[in-house]
Short mmCIF file of C-alpha atoms in Angstrom, two decimals:
data_model
loop_
_atom_site.label_atom_id
_atom_site.label_comp_id
_atom_site.label_asym_id
_atom_site.label_seq_id
_atom_site.Cartn_x
_atom_site.Cartn_y
_atom_site.Cartn_z
CA MET W 1 141.43 96.44 56.70
CA THR W 2 141.57 100.21 56.75
CA TYR W 3 143.47 101.94 54.00
CA VAL W 4 144.14 105.62 54.43
CA ASP W 5 144.43 107.93 51.42
CA GLU W 6 148.14 108.62 50.99
CA THR W 7 147.51 112.36 50.71
CA VAL W 8 146.08 112.55 54.24
CA PRO W 9 148.32 111.93 57.25
CA PRO W 10 147.05 108.91 59.20
CA LEU W 11 145.37 109.44 62.54
CA THR W 12 146.82 107.03 65.05
CA SER W 13 146.80 106.71 68.78
CA ASN W 14 149.55 105.39 71.02
CA GLY W 15 150.19 101.75 70.12
CA GLU W 16 147.70 101.67 67.23
CA VAL W 17 148.94 100.43 63.89
CA THR W 18 147.47 102.04 60.79
CA VAL W 19 147.72 100.51 57.34
CA ILE W 20 148.21 102.91 54.44
CA GLN W 21 148.76 102.39 50.74
CA VAL W 22 151.33 104.74 49.23
CA PRO W 23 153.45 105.14 46.11
CA VAL W 24 157.13 104.20 46.26
CA SER W 25 157.92 107.93 46.04
CA ASP W 26 156.26 108.62 49.42
CA PRO W 27 159.00 109.77 51.85
CA ARG W 28 157.73 107.31 54.49
CA VAL W 29 158.91 104.47 52.21
CA GLU W 30 162.55 105.62 52.43
CA PRO W 31 163.32 103.76 55.70
CA LEU W 32 162.01 100.55 54.14
CA ILE W 33 164.18 100.87 51.04
CA ARG W 34 167.25 102.00 52.99
CA GLU W 35 167.08 99.23 55.59
CA LEU W 36 166.30 96.55 53.02
CA GLY W 37 169.30 97.69 50.97
CA GLU W 38 171.57 97.57 54.02
CA GLU W 39 170.31 94.15 55.04
CA TYR W 40 170.56 92.67 51.54
CA SER W 41 174.09 94.08 51.19
CA ALA W 42 175.15 92.63 54.54
CA ARG W 43 173.83 89.20 53.58
CA TYR W 44 174.56 89.06 49.85
CA GLY W 45 177.22 91.67 49.07
CA LYS W 46 177.33 95.10 47.49
CA ASP W 47 175.23 94.25 44.42
CA ALA W 48 172.19 93.58 46.60
CA HIS W 49 170.86 97.11 45.99
CA THR W 50 170.23 95.98 42.41
CA GLU W 51 167.37 93.80 43.67
CA LEU W 52 165.55 96.86 45.00
CA SER W 53 165.69 98.59 41.64
CA ARG W 54 164.94 95.53 39.50
CA TYR W 55 161.30 96.56 38.91
CA PRO W 56 160.08 100.04 37.97
CA ASP W 57 158.28 101.79 40.83
CA GLU W 58 155.04 102.01 38.83
CA GLU W 59 154.71 98.19 38.99
CA PHE W 60 153.80 98.68 42.65
CA THR W 61 150.84 100.95 41.86
CA GLU W 62 147.18 100.10 41.40
CA PRO W 63 147.00 101.03 37.69
CA HIS W 64 149.71 98.41 37.03
CA GLY W 65 148.15 95.76 39.28
CA GLY W 66 150.34 96.36 42.32
CA ALA W 67 150.38 98.06 45.69
CA LEU W 68 152.80 99.15 48.40
CA ILE W 69 151.58 99.31 51.98
CA LEU W 70 153.09 100.63 55.17
CA LEU W 71 152.17 99.94 58.76
CA LEU W 72 152.47 103.13 60.76
CA GLU W 73 152.67 103.37 64.53
CA ARG W 74 152.25 106.89 65.91
CA GLY W 75 152.74 108.08 62.33
CA GLU W 76 156.11 106.37 61.85
CA PRO W 77 156.67 103.46 59.42
CA VAL W 78 157.36 100.25 61.33
CA ALA W 79 156.75 97.65 58.59
CA GLY W 80 155.70 97.38 54.99
CA GLY W 81 155.69 95.44 51.79
CA ALA W 82 154.46 95.41 48.24
CA PHE W 83 153.11 93.27 45.47
CA ARG W 84 153.25 93.47 41.71
CA ARG W 85 151.34 91.73 38.96
CA TYR W 86 153.06 88.42 38.17
CA ASP W 87 150.37 87.17 35.79
CA PRO W 88 146.61 87.80 35.46
CA GLU W 89 145.80 85.47 38.38
CA THR W 90 148.93 85.95 40.50
CA ALA W 91 150.41 88.74 42.61
CA GLU W 92 154.10 88.58 43.52
CA LEU W 93 155.07 89.76 47.00
CA LYS W 94 158.17 91.92 47.20
CA ARG W 95 160.02 94.08 49.72
CA ILE W 96 158.51 92.67 52.92
CA TRP W 97 160.19 94.62 55.69
CA THR W 98 159.98 95.27 59.43
CA HIS W 99 162.02 98.09 60.95
CA SER W 100 164.90 96.62 62.97
CA ALA W 101 163.65 98.31 66.16
CA HIS W 102 160.19 96.72 65.82
CA ARG W 103 160.91 93.07 65.03
CA ARG W 104 159.50 90.07 66.92
CA ARG W 105 156.06 91.72 67.28
CA GLY W 106 154.17 89.93 64.51
CA LEU W 107 154.29 92.94 62.18
CA ALA W 108 155.61 90.94 59.21
CA ARG W 109 152.68 88.54 59.54
CA ARG W 110 150.35 91.53 59.54
CA VAL W 111 152.03 92.92 56.41
CA VAL W 112 151.67 89.58 54.61
CA ALA W 113 148.00 89.30 55.64
CA GLU W 114 147.27 92.86 54.50
CA LEU W 115 149.02 92.30 51.17
CA GLU W 116 147.07 89.06 50.64
CA ARG W 117 143.82 90.87 51.40
CA ALA W 118 144.64 93.73 49.03
CA ALA W 119 145.66 91.29 46.29
CA GLY W 120 142.44 89.33 46.74
CA ASP W 121 140.44 92.56 46.58
CA ARG W 122 142.06 93.21 43.19
CA GLY W 123 141.01 89.79 41.90
CA TYR W 124 144.24 87.86 42.28
CA ARG W 125 143.72 84.18 43.18
CA ARG W 126 147.32 83.23 43.91
CA ILE W 127 150.40 84.72 45.57
CA TYR W 128 153.92 83.92 44.43
CA LEU W 129 157.15 85.07 46.04
CA THR W 130 160.82 84.29 46.34
CA THR W 131 163.22 84.88 49.17
CA GLY W 132 166.96 84.51 49.34
CA PRO W 133 168.82 81.55 50.81
CA ARG W 134 170.37 83.76 53.52
CA GLN W 135 167.05 84.94 54.92
CA PRO W 136 165.90 82.17 57.29
CA GLU W 137 163.52 84.58 59.03
CA ALA W 138 161.67 85.17 55.75
CA ARG W 139 161.59 81.46 54.98
CA GLY W 140 160.10 80.81 58.42
CA LEU W 141 157.56 83.62 57.99
CA TYR W 142 156.23 82.20 54.73
CA LEU W 143 156.06 78.66 56.07
CA VAL W 144 154.16 79.73 59.18
CA THR W 145 151.72 81.87 57.17
CA GLY W 146 150.64 78.98 54.97
CA TYR W 147 152.84 79.30 51.90
CA THR W 148 153.81 76.16 50.01
CA PRO W 149 157.54 75.89 49.29
CA LEU W 150 158.28 75.17 45.63
CA PHE W 151 161.70 73.77 46.50
CA ASP W 152 163.19 70.88 48.44
CA THR W 153 162.98 72.03 52.07
CA GLU W 154 165.55 69.36 53.03
CA ALA W 155 168.22 70.82 50.72
CA HIS W 156 170.69 73.38 52.04
CA PRO W 157 169.30 76.79 50.97
CA GLU W 158 172.66 77.96 49.58
CA THR W 159 172.56 75.14 47.01
CA LEU W 160 169.15 76.28 45.74
CA GLY W 161 169.49 79.99 45.08
CA LEU W 162 166.15 81.78 45.32
CA LEU W 163 163.51 80.00 47.37
CA PRO W 164 160.08 80.23 45.68
CA PHE W 165 156.76 79.93 47.53
CA GLU W 166 153.11 80.08 46.52
CA LYS W 167 149.75 80.36 48.20
CA ASN W 168 146.27 80.14 46.76
CA LEU W 169 143.91 82.83 47.96
CA PRO W 170 140.34 81.94 48.88
CA ALA W 171 137.81 82.71 46.19
CA ALA W 172 135.76 85.79 46.92
CA VAL W 173 132.06 85.21 47.45
CA PRO W 174 129.94 87.84 45.68
CA GLU W 175 128.00 89.94 48.20
CA ASP W 176 124.57 88.93 46.81
CA LEU W 177 125.46 85.24 47.23
CA ALA W 178 126.92 85.84 50.71
CA SER W 179 123.73 87.65 51.72
CA ASP W 180 121.60 84.81 50.36
CA LEU W 181 123.71 82.24 52.24
CA ARG W 182 123.37 84.19 55.51
CA GLU W 183 119.62 84.35 54.98
CA HIS W 184 119.35 80.56 54.80
CA LEU W 185 121.63 79.63 57.71
CA PRO W 186 120.00 77.98 60.71
CA SER W 187 119.28 80.57 63.39
CA ASP W 188 121.29 78.76 66.08
CA LEU W 189 124.66 79.13 64.31
CA PRO W 190 127.16 81.54 65.88
CA GLY W 191 126.90 84.92 64.26
CA LYS W 192 123.27 84.38 63.14
CA ALA W 193 120.75 86.32 65.20
CA ALA W 194 118.00 84.12 66.60
CA ASP W 195 115.32 86.71 65.80
CA GLN W 196 115.99 86.73 62.04
#
């Protein structure tokens, strides 16, 4: 995964998607917040904007155990999402978004994968998230990306309220151990050079 310093504009080519980590105050985040607010309001009513301001922006910054990423295509934000510290072992995904003009391209899956990778890099071992009962696309996304539903999937979503999910992240292998393991692999395994 390539993160670009938020103070330097990303270099992209036609069709290339660049992943950047930025603060909530970055102007490129505005389309995410605006479109999420509109979508939440359309599905849940006028008070939906409250959800977007529930957590202070600093919870989505590295010093507080969080991150906000954007996927840029030709310099424009096309998708994004964030996580915050839920507990010492768990990151909570929030604000997963794909621009309405760029849906059905697998960008939300990419956002989730990038957030999982960033959370794992920060030492989190588990991901937790909730989605609303009127967001079947989100429910489907989390099911297809390996999240375990913490609710009765047979129940009508409207009777449940928020739909919680979790996913355990793979444990990181320290580089010295990984190097030692590679050293002792049989030479005929894929990815192991025969001349080693």
